[in-house]
mmCIF file with all atom_site columns, C-alpha atoms in Angstrom:
data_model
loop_
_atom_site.group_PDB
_atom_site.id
_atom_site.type_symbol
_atom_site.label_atom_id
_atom_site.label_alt_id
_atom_site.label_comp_id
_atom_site.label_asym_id
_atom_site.label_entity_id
_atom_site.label_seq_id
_atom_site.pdbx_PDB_ins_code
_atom_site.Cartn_x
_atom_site.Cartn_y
_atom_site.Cartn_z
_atom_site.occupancy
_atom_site.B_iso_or_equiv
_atom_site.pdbx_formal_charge
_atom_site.auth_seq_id
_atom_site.auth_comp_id
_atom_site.auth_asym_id
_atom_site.auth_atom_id
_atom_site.pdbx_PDB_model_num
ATOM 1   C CA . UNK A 1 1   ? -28.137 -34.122 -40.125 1.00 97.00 ? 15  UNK A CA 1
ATOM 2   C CA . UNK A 1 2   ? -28.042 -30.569 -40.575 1.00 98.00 ? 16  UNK A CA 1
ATOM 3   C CA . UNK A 1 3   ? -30.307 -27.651 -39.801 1.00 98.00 ? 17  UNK A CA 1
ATOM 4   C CA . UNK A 1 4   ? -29.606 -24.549 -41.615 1.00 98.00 ? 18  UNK A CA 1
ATOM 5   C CA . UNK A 1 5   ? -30.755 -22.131 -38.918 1.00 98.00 ? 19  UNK A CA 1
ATOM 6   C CA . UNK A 1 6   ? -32.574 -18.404 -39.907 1.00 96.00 ? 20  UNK A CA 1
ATOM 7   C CA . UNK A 1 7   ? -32.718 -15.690 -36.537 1.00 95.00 ? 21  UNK A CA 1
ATOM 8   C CA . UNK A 1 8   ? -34.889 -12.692 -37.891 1.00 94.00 ? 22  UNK A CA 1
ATOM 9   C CA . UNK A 1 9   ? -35.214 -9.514  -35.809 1.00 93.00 ? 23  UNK A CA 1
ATOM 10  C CA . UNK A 1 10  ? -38.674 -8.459  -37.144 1.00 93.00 ? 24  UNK A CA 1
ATOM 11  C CA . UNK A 1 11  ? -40.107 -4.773  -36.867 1.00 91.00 ? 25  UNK A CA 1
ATOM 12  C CA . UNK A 1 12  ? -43.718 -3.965  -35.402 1.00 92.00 ? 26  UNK A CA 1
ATOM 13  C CA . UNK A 1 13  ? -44.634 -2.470  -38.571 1.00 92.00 ? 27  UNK A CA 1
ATOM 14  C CA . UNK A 1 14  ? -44.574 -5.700  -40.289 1.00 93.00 ? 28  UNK A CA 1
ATOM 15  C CA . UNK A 1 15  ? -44.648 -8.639  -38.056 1.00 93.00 ? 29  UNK A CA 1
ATOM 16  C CA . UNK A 1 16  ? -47.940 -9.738  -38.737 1.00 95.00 ? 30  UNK A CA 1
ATOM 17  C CA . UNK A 1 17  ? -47.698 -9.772  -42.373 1.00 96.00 ? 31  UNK A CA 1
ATOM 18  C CA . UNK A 1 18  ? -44.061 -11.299 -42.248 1.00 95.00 ? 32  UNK A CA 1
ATOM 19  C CA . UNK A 1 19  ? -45.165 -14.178 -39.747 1.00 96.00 ? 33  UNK A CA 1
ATOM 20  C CA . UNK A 1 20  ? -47.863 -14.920 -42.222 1.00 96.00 ? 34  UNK A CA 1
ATOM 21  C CA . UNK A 1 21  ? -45.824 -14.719 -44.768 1.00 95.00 ? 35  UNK A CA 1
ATOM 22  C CA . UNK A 1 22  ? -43.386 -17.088 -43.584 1.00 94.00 ? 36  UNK A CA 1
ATOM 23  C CA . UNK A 1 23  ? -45.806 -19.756 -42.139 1.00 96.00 ? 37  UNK A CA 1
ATOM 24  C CA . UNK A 1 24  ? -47.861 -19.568 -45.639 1.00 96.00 ? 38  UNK A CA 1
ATOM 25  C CA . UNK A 1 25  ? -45.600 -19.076 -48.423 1.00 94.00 ? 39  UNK A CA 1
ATOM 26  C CA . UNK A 1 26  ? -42.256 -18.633 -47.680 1.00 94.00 ? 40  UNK A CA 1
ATOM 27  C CA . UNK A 1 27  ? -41.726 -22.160 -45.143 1.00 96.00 ? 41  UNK A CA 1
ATOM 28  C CA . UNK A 1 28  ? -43.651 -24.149 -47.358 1.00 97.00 ? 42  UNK A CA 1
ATOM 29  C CA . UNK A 1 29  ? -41.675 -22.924 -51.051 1.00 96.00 ? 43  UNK A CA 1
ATOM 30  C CA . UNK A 1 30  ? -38.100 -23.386 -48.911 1.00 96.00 ? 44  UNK A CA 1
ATOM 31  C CA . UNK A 1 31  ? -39.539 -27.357 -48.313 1.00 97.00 ? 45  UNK A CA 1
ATOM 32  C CA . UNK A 1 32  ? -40.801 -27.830 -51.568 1.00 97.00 ? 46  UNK A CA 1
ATOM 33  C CA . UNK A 1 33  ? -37.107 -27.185 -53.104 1.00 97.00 ? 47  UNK A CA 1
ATOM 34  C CA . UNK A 1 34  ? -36.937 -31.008 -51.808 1.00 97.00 ? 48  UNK A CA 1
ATOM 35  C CA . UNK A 1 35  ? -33.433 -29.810 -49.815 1.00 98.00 ? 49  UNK A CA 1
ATOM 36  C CA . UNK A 1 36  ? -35.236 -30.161 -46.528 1.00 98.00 ? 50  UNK A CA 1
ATOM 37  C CA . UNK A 1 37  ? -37.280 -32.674 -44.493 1.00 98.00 ? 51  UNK A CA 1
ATOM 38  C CA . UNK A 1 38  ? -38.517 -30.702 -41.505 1.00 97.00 ? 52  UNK A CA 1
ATOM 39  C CA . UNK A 1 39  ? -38.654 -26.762 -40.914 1.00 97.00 ? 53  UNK A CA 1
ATOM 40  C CA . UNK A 1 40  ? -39.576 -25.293 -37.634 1.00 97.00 ? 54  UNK A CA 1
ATOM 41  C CA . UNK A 1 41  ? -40.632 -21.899 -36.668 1.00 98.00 ? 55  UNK A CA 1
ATOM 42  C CA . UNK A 1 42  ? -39.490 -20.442 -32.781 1.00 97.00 ? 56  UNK A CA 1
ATOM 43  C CA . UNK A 1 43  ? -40.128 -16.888 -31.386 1.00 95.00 ? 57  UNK A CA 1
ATOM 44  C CA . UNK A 1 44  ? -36.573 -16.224 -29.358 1.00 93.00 ? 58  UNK A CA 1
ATOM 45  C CA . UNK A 1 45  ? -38.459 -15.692 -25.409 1.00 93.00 ? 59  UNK A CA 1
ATOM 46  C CA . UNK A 1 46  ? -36.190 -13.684 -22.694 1.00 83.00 ? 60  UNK A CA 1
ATOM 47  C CA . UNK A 1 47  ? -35.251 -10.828 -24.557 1.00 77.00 ? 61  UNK A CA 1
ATOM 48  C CA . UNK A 1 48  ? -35.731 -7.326  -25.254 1.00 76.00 ? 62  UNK A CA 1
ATOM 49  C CA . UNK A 1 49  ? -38.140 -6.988  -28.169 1.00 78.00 ? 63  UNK A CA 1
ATOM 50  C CA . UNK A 1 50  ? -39.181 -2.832  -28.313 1.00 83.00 ? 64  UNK A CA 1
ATOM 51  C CA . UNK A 1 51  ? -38.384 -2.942  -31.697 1.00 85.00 ? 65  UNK A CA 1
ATOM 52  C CA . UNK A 1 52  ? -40.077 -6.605  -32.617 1.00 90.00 ? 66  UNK A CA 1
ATOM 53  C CA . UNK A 1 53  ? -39.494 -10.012 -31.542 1.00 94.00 ? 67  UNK A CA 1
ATOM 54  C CA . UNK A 1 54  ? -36.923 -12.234 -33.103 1.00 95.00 ? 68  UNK A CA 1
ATOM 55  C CA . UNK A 1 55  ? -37.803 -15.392 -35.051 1.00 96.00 ? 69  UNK A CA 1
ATOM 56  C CA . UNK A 1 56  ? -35.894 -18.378 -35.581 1.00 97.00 ? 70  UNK A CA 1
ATOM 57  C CA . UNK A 1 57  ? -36.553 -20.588 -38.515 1.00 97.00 ? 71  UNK A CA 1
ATOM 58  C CA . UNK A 1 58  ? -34.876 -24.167 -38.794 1.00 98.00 ? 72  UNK A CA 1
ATOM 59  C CA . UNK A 1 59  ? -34.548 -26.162 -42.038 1.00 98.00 ? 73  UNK A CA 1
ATOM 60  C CA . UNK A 1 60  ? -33.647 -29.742 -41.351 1.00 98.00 ? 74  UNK A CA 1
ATOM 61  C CA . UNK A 1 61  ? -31.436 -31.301 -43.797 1.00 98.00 ? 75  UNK A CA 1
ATOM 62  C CA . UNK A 1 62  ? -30.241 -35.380 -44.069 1.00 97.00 ? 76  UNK A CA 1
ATOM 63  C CA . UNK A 1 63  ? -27.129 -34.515 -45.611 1.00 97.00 ? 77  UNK A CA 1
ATOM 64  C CA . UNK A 1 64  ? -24.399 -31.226 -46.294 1.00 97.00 ? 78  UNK A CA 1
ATOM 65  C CA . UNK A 1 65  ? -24.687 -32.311 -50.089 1.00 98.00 ? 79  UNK A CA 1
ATOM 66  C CA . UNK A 1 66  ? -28.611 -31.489 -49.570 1.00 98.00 ? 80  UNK A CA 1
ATOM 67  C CA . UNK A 1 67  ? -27.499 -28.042 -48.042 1.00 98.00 ? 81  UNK A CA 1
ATOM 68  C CA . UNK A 1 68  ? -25.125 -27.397 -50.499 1.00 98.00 ? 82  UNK A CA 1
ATOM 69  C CA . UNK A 1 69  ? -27.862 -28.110 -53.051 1.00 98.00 ? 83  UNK A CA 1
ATOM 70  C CA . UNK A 1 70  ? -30.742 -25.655 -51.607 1.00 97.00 ? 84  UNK A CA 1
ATOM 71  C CA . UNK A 1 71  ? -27.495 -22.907 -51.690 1.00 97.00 ? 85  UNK A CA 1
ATOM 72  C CA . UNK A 1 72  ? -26.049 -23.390 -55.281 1.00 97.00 ? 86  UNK A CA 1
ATOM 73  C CA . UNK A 1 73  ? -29.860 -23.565 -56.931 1.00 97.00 ? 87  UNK A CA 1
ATOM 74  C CA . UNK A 1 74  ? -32.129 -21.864 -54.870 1.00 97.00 ? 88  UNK A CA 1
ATOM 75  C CA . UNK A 1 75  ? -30.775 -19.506 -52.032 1.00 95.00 ? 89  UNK A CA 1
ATOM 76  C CA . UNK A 1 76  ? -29.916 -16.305 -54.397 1.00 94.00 ? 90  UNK A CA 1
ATOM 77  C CA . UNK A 1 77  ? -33.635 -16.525 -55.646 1.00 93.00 ? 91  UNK A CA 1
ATOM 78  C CA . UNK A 1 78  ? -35.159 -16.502 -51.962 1.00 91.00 ? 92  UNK A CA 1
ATOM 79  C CA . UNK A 1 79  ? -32.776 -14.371 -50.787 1.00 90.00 ? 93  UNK A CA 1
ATOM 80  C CA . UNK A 1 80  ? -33.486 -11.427 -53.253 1.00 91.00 ? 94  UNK A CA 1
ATOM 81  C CA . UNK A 1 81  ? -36.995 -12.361 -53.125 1.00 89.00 ? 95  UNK A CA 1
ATOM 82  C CA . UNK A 1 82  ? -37.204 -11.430 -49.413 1.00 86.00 ? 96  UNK A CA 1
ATOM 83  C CA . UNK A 1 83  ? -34.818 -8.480  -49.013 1.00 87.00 ? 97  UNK A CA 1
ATOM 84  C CA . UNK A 1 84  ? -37.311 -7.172  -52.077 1.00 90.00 ? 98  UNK A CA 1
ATOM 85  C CA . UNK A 1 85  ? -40.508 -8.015  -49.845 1.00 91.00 ? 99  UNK A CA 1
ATOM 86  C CA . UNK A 1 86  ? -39.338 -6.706  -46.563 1.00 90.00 ? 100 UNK A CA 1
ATOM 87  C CA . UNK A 1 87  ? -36.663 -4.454  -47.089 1.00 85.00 ? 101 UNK A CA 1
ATOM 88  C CA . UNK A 1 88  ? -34.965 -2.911  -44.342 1.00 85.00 ? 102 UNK A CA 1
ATOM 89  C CA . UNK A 1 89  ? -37.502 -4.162  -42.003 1.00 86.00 ? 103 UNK A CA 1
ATOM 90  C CA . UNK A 1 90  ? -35.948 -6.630  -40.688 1.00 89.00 ? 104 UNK A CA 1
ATOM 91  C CA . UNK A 1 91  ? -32.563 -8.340  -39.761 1.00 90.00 ? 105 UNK A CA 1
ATOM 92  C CA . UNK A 1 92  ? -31.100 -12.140 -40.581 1.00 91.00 ? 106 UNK A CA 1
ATOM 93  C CA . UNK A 1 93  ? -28.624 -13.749 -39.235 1.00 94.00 ? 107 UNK A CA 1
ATOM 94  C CA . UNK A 1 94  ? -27.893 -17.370 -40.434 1.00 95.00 ? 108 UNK A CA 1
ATOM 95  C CA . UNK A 1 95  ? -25.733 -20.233 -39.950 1.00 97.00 ? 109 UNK A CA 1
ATOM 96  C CA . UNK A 1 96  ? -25.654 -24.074 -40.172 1.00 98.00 ? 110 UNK A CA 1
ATOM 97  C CA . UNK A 1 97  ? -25.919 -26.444 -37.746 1.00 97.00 ? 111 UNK A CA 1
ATOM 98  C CA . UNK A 1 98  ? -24.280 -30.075 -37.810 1.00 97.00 ? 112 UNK A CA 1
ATOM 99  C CA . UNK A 1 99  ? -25.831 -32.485 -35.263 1.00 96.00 ? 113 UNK A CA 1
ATOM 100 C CA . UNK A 1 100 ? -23.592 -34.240 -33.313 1.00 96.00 ? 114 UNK A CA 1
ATOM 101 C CA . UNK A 1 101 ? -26.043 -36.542 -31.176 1.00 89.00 ? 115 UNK A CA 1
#
């Protein structure tokens, strides 16, 4: 298993519409690319959040050829998608997880 994890510093000015957003459209067209079997959505707790909280958004994925698959068809079109939506609103940072146990 895999999770291909998404952290997302969000800004004030938008968080409402981007949490919509992502619970709405954005989760549900990354799990229709068939790539994933579970997603889960986590607001980061603990921190400093003055400027916005911080969001962390987990694909699960049966297999790295799966992974692989969501990056070589599909991850250029989301990407540019939502830099065009949000802008400089925002920050991502991902990486990819390989369960051990």
């Amino acid at each position: 298993m895999f999770i291909y994890n998404i952290a997302t510093k969000v800004g004030w000015n938008i968080h409402d519409a981007w949490l919509k957003s992502m619970q709405q459209q954005y989760m549900p067209a990354m799990m229709a690319t068939g790539c994933f079997i579970q997603c889960q959505l986590s607001k980061l707790q603990e921190h400093e959040d003055d400027d916005g909280p911080t969001y962390v958004v987990q694909y699960f994925a049966e297999s790295k050829a799966l992974y692989n698959r969501y990056i070589e068809l599909y991850a250029d079109e989301f990407r540019k998608a939502y830099a065009e939506k949000w802008g400089n609103n925002l920050v991502d940072f991902r990486t990819l997880l390989e369960v051990i146990e």
